[in-house]
Amino acid sequence: MTDIDAWVWWLIGAAALGIPLVLTAMPELGMLAVGAVAGAVTAGLGGGAILQVAVFAVVSCALIVVVRPIARRQRAEPPQLATGIDALKGKQAVVVERVDGSGGRIKLGGEIWSARALDADAAYEPGHQVDVVEIEGATAIVM
């Protein structure tokens, strides 16, 4: 096997690790694939087999040690940007049709929503501003 063959084998190994990465979404496989690419670069630059394996091991382990805890922290933190119905909670809306404990309509985010009052005894007349407390299905709960 020549040096050119060695770097090709490392790239084949990187691709072989990249395919299961896509299928399983295991980031560790991606880190090993990057280590294999580093081994290919080492082989391409003329490094011996022992150096290639050492570079592969060091790069792969370094990525796992450094990147894995960062990825875990990112997964554990809730998203900073609220989207969908979560983004509507706490927003102000304008009553379009009287809202009470049994129902009504509001204009929220440029759209007309069905709504009902959080307090069953409360009633809000058209033009009144209300706060969205919760979204239940397609109904905004307001106060």
mmCIF file of C-alpha atoms in Angstrom:
data_model
loop_
_atom_site.group_PDB
_atom_site.id
_atom_site.type_symbol
_atom_site.label_atom_id
_atom_site.label_comp_id
_atom_site.label_asym_id
_atom_site.label_seq_id
_atom_site.Cartn_x
_atom_site.Cartn_y
_atom_site.Cartn_z
ATOM 1 C CA MET A 1 0.000 0.000 0.000
ATOM 2 C CA THR A 2 1.422 3.396 -0.971
ATOM 3 C CA ASP A 3 0.932 6.738 0.802
ATOM 4 C CA ILE A 4 -1.720 7.724 -1.742
ATOM 5 C CA ASP A 5 -3.629 4.564 -0.947
ATOM 6 C CA ALA A 6 -3.464 5.325 2.786
ATOM 7 C CA TRP A 7 -5.133 8.729 2.529
ATOM 8 C CA VAL A 8 -7.809 7.281 0.257
ATOM 9 C CA TRP A 9 -8.524 4.568 2.840
ATOM 10 C CA TRP A 10 -8.811 7.209 5.565
ATOM 11 C CA LEU A 11 -11.334 9.142 3.458
ATOM 12 C CA ILE A 12 -13.313 5.956 2.820
ATOM 13 C CA GLY A 13 -13.293 5.402 6.595
ATOM 14 C CA ALA A 14 -14.524 8.957 7.157
ATOM 15 C CA ALA A 15 -17.369 8.403 4.685
ATOM 16 C CA ALA A 16 -18.168 5.069 6.330
ATOM 17 C CA LEU A 17 -18.485 6.887 9.674
ATOM 18 C CA GLY A 18 -20.451 9.756 8.106
ATOM 19 C CA ILE A 19 -23.213 7.554 6.700
ATOM 20 C CA PRO A 20 -24.315 6.138 10.088
ATOM 21 C CA LEU A 21 -23.978 9.665 11.515
ATOM 22 C CA VAL A 22 -26.693 10.844 9.133
ATOM 23 C CA LEU A 23 -28.857 7.781 9.763
ATOM 24 C CA THR A 24 -28.558 7.701 13.566
ATOM 25 C CA ALA A 25 -27.787 11.346 14.427
ATOM 26 C CA MET A 26 -25.022 10.242 16.812
ATOM 27 C CA PRO A 27 -22.593 13.188 16.919
ATOM 28 C CA GLU A 28 -19.760 10.971 18.163
ATOM 29 C CA LEU A 29 -19.626 9.306 14.734
ATOM 30 C CA GLY A 30 -19.133 12.724 13.163
ATOM 31 C CA MET A 31 -16.251 13.435 15.494
ATOM 32 C CA LEU A 32 -14.650 10.120 14.558
ATOM 33 C CA ALA A 33 -15.180 10.988 10.873
ATOM 34 C CA VAL A 34 -13.341 14.288 11.382
ATOM 35 C CA GLY A 35 -10.547 12.316 13.071
ATOM 36 C CA ALA A 36 -10.390 10.054 9.990
ATOM 37 C CA VAL A 37 -10.096 13.120 7.746
ATOM 38 C CA ALA A 38 -7.219 14.315 9.950
ATOM 39 C CA GLY A 39 -5.626 10.890 9.463
ATOM 40 C CA ALA A 40 -6.067 11.289 5.700
ATOM 41 C CA VAL A 41 -4.368 14.690 5.783
ATOM 42 C CA THR A 42 -1.508 13.197 7.801
ATOM 43 C CA ALA A 43 -1.159 10.366 5.262
ATOM 44 C CA GLY A 44 -1.301 12.849 2.386
ATOM 45 C CA LEU A 45 1.525 14.841 3.947
ATOM 46 C CA GLY A 46 3.644 11.714 4.174
ATOM 47 C CA GLY A 47 3.167 10.724 7.814
ATOM 48 C CA GLY A 48 3.723 7.098 8.709
ATOM 49 C CA ALA A 49 1.022 4.650 9.759
ATOM 50 C CA ILE A 50 1.676 5.101 13.481
ATOM 51 C CA LEU A 51 1.471 8.889 13.160
ATOM 52 C CA GLN A 52 -1.760 8.603 11.136
ATOM 53 C CA VAL A 53 -3.405 6.445 13.793
ATOM 54 C CA ALA A 54 -2.128 8.755 16.552
ATOM 55 C CA VAL A 55 -3.529 11.852 14.798
ATOM 56 C CA PHE A 56 -6.855 10.056 14.267
ATOM 57 C CA ALA A 57 -7.024 9.086 17.959
ATOM 58 C CA VAL A 58 -5.966 12.493 19.308
ATOM 59 C CA VAL A 59 -8.305 14.516 17.056
ATOM 60 C CA SER A 60 -11.263 12.181 17.644
ATOM 61 C CA CYS A 61 -10.791 12.114 21.428
ATOM 62 C CA ALA A 62 -10.224 15.871 21.608
ATOM 63 C CA LEU A 63 -13.435 16.525 19.697
ATOM 64 C CA ILE A 64 -15.401 14.148 21.902
ATOM 65 C CA VAL A 65 -13.978 15.684 25.085
ATOM 66 C CA VAL A 66 -14.545 19.293 23.963
ATOM 67 C CA VAL A 67 -17.643 19.221 21.743
ATOM 68 C CA ARG A 68 -19.787 16.637 23.534
ATOM 69 C CA PRO A 69 -20.280 18.644 26.788
ATOM 70 C CA ILE A 70 -21.097 21.752 24.764
ATOM 71 C CA ALA A 71 -23.701 19.821 22.759
ATOM 72 C CA ARG A 72 -25.235 18.417 25.951
ATOM 73 C CA ARG A 73 -25.546 21.893 27.450
ATOM 74 C CA GLN A 74 -27.195 23.184 24.289
ATOM 75 C CA ARG A 75 -29.740 20.345 24.350
ATOM 76 C CA ALA A 76 -30.498 20.880 28.035
ATOM 77 C CA GLU A 77 -31.235 24.611 27.718
ATOM 78 C CA PRO A 78 -34.731 25.606 26.596
ATOM 79 C CA PRO A 79 -34.857 27.557 23.339
ATOM 80 C CA GLN A 80 -34.294 31.287 23.819
ATOM 81 C CA LEU A 81 -36.800 32.226 21.146
ATOM 82 C CA ALA A 82 -40.433 31.311 21.731
ATOM 83 C CA THR A 83 -42.214 30.190 18.577
ATOM 84 C CA GLY A 84 -45.692 29.074 17.624
ATOM 85 C CA ILE A 85 -48.362 29.408 20.279
ATOM 86 C CA ASP A 86 -45.707 29.855 22.982
ATOM 87 C CA ALA A 87 -44.793 33.186 21.360
ATOM 88 C CA LEU A 88 -48.397 34.404 21.818
ATOM 89 C CA LYS A 89 -48.500 33.960 25.602
ATOM 90 C CA GLY A 90 -48.140 37.300 27.336
ATOM 91 C CA LYS A 91 -49.048 39.291 24.209
ATOM 92 C CA GLN A 92 -51.725 41.958 24.197
ATOM 93 C CA ALA A 93 -54.815 41.607 22.037
ATOM 94 C CA VAL A 94 -57.820 43.763 21.230
ATOM 95 C CA VAL A 95 -61.342 42.502 21.862
ATOM 96 C CA VAL A 96 -63.323 42.411 18.606
ATOM 97 C CA GLU A 97 -66.472 40.693 19.920
ATOM 98 C CA ARG A 98 -67.429 40.605 23.605
ATOM 99 C CA VAL A 99 -65.275 38.101 25.529
ATOM 100 C CA ASP A 100 -66.549 36.430 28.678
ATOM 101 C CA GLY A 101 -66.286 33.048 30.362
ATOM 102 C CA SER A 102 -68.134 31.331 27.528
ATOM 103 C CA GLY A 103 -66.349 32.861 24.544
ATOM 104 C CA GLY A 104 -65.779 35.786 22.235
ATOM 105 C CA ARG A 105 -63.281 37.025 19.635
ATOM 106 C CA ILE A 106 -60.015 38.965 19.815
ATOM 107 C CA LYS A 107 -57.494 40.310 17.325
ATOM 108 C CA LEU A 108 -54.112 38.833 18.186
ATOM 109 C CA GLY A 109 -51.024 39.247 16.024
ATOM 110 C CA GLY A 110 -53.106 40.516 13.114
ATOM 111 C CA GLU A 111 -55.460 37.509 13.198
ATOM 112 C CA ILE A 112 -58.899 36.967 14.672
ATOM 113 C CA TRP A 113 -58.915 34.338 17.423
ATOM 114 C CA SER A 114 -61.664 32.801 19.463
ATOM 115 C CA ALA A 115 -61.158 33.674 23.092
ATOM 116 C CA ARG A 116 -62.604 33.284 26.551
ATOM 117 C CA ALA A 117 -61.950 35.045 29.816
ATOM 118 C CA LEU A 118 -59.705 33.404 32.413
ATOM 119 C CA ASP A 119 -62.144 34.508 35.112
ATOM 120 C CA ALA A 120 -65.570 33.104 34.218
ATOM 121 C CA ASP A 121 -67.260 36.176 35.753
ATOM 122 C CA ALA A 122 -65.194 38.730 33.804
ATOM 123 C CA ALA A 123 -66.377 40.299 30.546
ATOM 124 C CA TYR A 124 -64.451 42.458 28.094
ATOM 125 C CA GLU A 125 -66.157 44.711 25.560
ATOM 126 C CA PRO A 126 -64.977 45.423 21.975
ATOM 127 C CA GLY A 127 -61.981 47.765 21.822
ATOM 128 C CA HIS A 128 -60.708 46.688 25.265
ATOM 129 C CA GLN A 129 -57.086 45.483 25.461
ATOM 130 C CA VAL A 130 -56.538 42.112 27.096
ATOM 131 C CA ASP A 131 -53.491 39.978 27.895
ATOM 132 C CA VAL A 132 -53.191 36.449 26.527
ATOM 133 C CA VAL A 133 -52.523 34.074 29.416
ATOM 134 C CA GLU A 134 -52.714 30.719 27.650
ATOM 135 C CA ILE A 135 -53.634 29.124 24.347
ATOM 136 C CA GLU A 136 -55.880 26.059 24.486
ATOM 137 C CA GLY A 137 -56.273 24.582 21.029
ATOM 138 C CA ALA A 138 -57.473 27.472 18.883
ATOM 139 C CA THR A 139 -58.824 29.497 21.820
ATOM 140 C CA ALA A 140 -56.901 32.215 23.605
ATOM 141 C CA ILE A 141 -57.469 32.510 27.345
ATOM 142 C CA VAL A 142 -57.353 36.208 28.246
ATOM 143 C CA MET A 143 -57.534 38.527 31.217
#
